[in-house]
């Protein structure tokens, strides 16, 4: 999962395409979650424990294999 900060929802296909230009395919996240702002610790680092949970029902949906 990748968390991103944006004022609006972004198309996940677009995000995957952009990332695939710079990183190997196995590093491209399969799931994206938009946040209004990144939760920070008092030290200014990302507070991983405060990140919202994932929608496991969506992650468990069966997807058809991509053809290429």
PDB file of C-alpha atoms in Angstrom:
ATOM      1  CA  UNK A   1       0.000   0.000   0.000  1.00  0.00           C
ATOM      2  CA  UNK A   2       1.161   3.518  -0.745  1.00  0.00           C
ATOM      3  CA  UNK A   3      -0.251   6.540   1.048  1.00  0.00           C
ATOM      4  CA  UNK A   4      -0.264   9.831  -0.821  1.00  0.00           C
ATOM      5  CA  UNK A   5      -1.293  13.375   0.063  1.00  0.00           C
ATOM      6  CA  UNK A   6      -3.477  15.208  -2.412  1.00  0.00           C
ATOM      7  CA  UNK A   7      -6.422  17.566  -2.423  1.00  0.00           C
ATOM      8  CA  UNK A   8      -8.295  15.184  -4.731  1.00  0.00           C
ATOM      9  CA  UNK A   9      -8.486  11.494  -5.564  1.00  0.00           C
ATOM     10  CA  UNK A  10      -6.052  10.348  -8.235  1.00  0.00           C
ATOM     11  CA  UNK A  11      -6.554   7.516 -10.688  1.00  0.00           C
ATOM     12  CA  UNK A  12      -4.685   4.437  -9.413  1.00  0.00           C
ATOM     13  CA  UNK A  13      -3.852   3.322 -12.947  1.00  0.00           C
ATOM     14  CA  UNK A  14      -2.152   6.661 -13.592  1.00  0.00           C
ATOM     15  CA  UNK A  15      -0.199   6.431 -10.325  1.00  0.00           C
ATOM     16  CA  UNK A  16       0.998   2.920 -11.212  1.00  0.00           C
ATOM     17  CA  UNK A  17       2.075   4.024 -14.717  1.00  0.00           C
ATOM     18  CA  UNK A  18       4.062   6.967 -13.358  1.00  0.00           C
ATOM     19  CA  UNK A  19       5.798   4.837 -10.733  1.00  0.00           C
ATOM     20  CA  UNK A  20       6.527   2.054 -13.236  1.00  0.00           C
ATOM     21  CA  UNK A  21       8.688   4.502 -15.205  1.00  0.00           C
ATOM     22  CA  UNK A  22      11.133   4.823 -12.309  1.00  0.00           C
ATOM     23  CA  UNK A  23      10.965   1.641 -10.235  1.00  0.00           C
ATOM     24  CA  UNK A  24      10.859  -2.096 -11.009  1.00  0.00           C
ATOM     25  CA  UNK A  25       7.388  -3.623 -11.322  1.00  0.00           C
ATOM     26  CA  UNK A  26       7.637  -5.517  -8.039  1.00  0.00           C
ATOM     27  CA  UNK A  27       8.044  -2.196  -6.209  1.00  0.00           C
ATOM     28  CA  UNK A  28       4.867  -0.611  -7.631  1.00  0.00           C
ATOM     29  CA  UNK A  29       2.165  -0.766  -4.933  1.00  0.00           C
ATOM     30  CA  UNK A  30      -1.012  -2.655  -5.632  1.00  0.00           C
ATOM     31  CA  UNK A  31      -3.122  -0.336  -3.505  1.00  0.00           C
ATOM     32  CA  UNK A  32      -3.132   3.441  -2.946  1.00  0.00           C
ATOM     33  CA  UNK A  33      -4.765   5.425  -0.161  1.00  0.00           C
ATOM     34  CA  UNK A  34      -5.228   9.211  -0.306  1.00  0.00           C
ATOM     35  CA  UNK A  35      -4.712  11.275   2.842  1.00  0.00           C
ATOM     36  CA  UNK A  36      -5.537  14.912   3.537  1.00  0.00           C
ATOM     37  CA  UNK A  37      -2.224  15.185   5.395  1.00  0.00           C
ATOM     38  CA  UNK A  38       0.447  12.771   6.538  1.00  0.00           C
ATOM     39  CA  UNK A  39       0.323  12.030  10.289  1.00  0.00           C
ATOM     40  CA  UNK A  40       3.550  13.156  11.941  1.00  0.00           C
ATOM     41  CA  UNK A  41       5.251  12.436  15.229  1.00  0.00           C
ATOM     42  CA  UNK A  42       6.388  15.279  17.469  1.00  0.00           C
ATOM     43  CA  UNK A  43       9.810  14.827  15.863  1.00  0.00           C
ATOM     44  CA  UNK A  44       8.358  15.555  12.406  1.00  0.00           C
ATOM     45  CA  UNK A  45       8.647  12.007  11.046  1.00  0.00           C
ATOM     46  CA  UNK A  46       5.793   9.987   9.567  1.00  0.00           C
ATOM     47  CA  UNK A  47       3.767   8.413  12.373  1.00  0.00           C
ATOM     48  CA  UNK A  48       3.268   4.943  10.896  1.00  0.00           C
ATOM     49  CA  UNK A  49       1.061   3.849  13.780  1.00  0.00           C
ATOM     50  CA  UNK A  50      -1.369   6.694  13.027  1.00  0.00           C
ATOM     51  CA  UNK A  51      -1.800   5.774   9.347  1.00  0.00           C
ATOM     52  CA  UNK A  52      -5.353   4.623   8.578  1.00  0.00           C
ATOM     53  CA  UNK A  53      -6.016   0.928   8.149  1.00  0.00           C
ATOM     54  CA  UNK A  54      -6.575  -0.690   4.795  1.00  0.00           C
ATOM     55  CA  UNK A  55      -9.916  -1.653   3.288  1.00  0.00           C
ATOM     56  CA  UNK A  56      -9.318  -5.419   3.397  1.00  0.00           C
ATOM     57  CA  UNK A  57     -12.562  -6.190   1.565  1.00  0.00           C
ATOM     58  CA  UNK A  58     -11.261  -4.313  -1.448  1.00  0.00           C
ATOM     59  CA  UNK A  59      -7.876  -5.993  -1.239  1.00  0.00           C
ATOM     60  CA  UNK A  60      -9.525  -9.407  -1.192  1.00  0.00           C
ATOM     61  CA  UNK A  61     -11.594  -8.780  -4.323  1.00  0.00           C
ATOM     62  CA  UNK A  62     -10.751 -11.211  -7.073  1.00  0.00           C
ATOM     63  CA  UNK A  63      -9.132  -9.510 -10.036  1.00  0.00           C
ATOM     64  CA  UNK A  64      -8.882 -10.917 -13.531  1.00  0.00           C
ATOM     65  CA  UNK A  65      -5.281 -11.463 -14.662  1.00  0.00           C
ATOM     66  CA  UNK A  66      -3.912  -8.853 -16.998  1.00  0.00           C
ATOM     67  CA  UNK A  67      -3.140  -9.926 -20.532  1.00  0.00           C
ATOM     68  CA  UNK A  68      -0.171  -8.590 -22.320  1.00  0.00           C
TER      69      UNK A  68
END
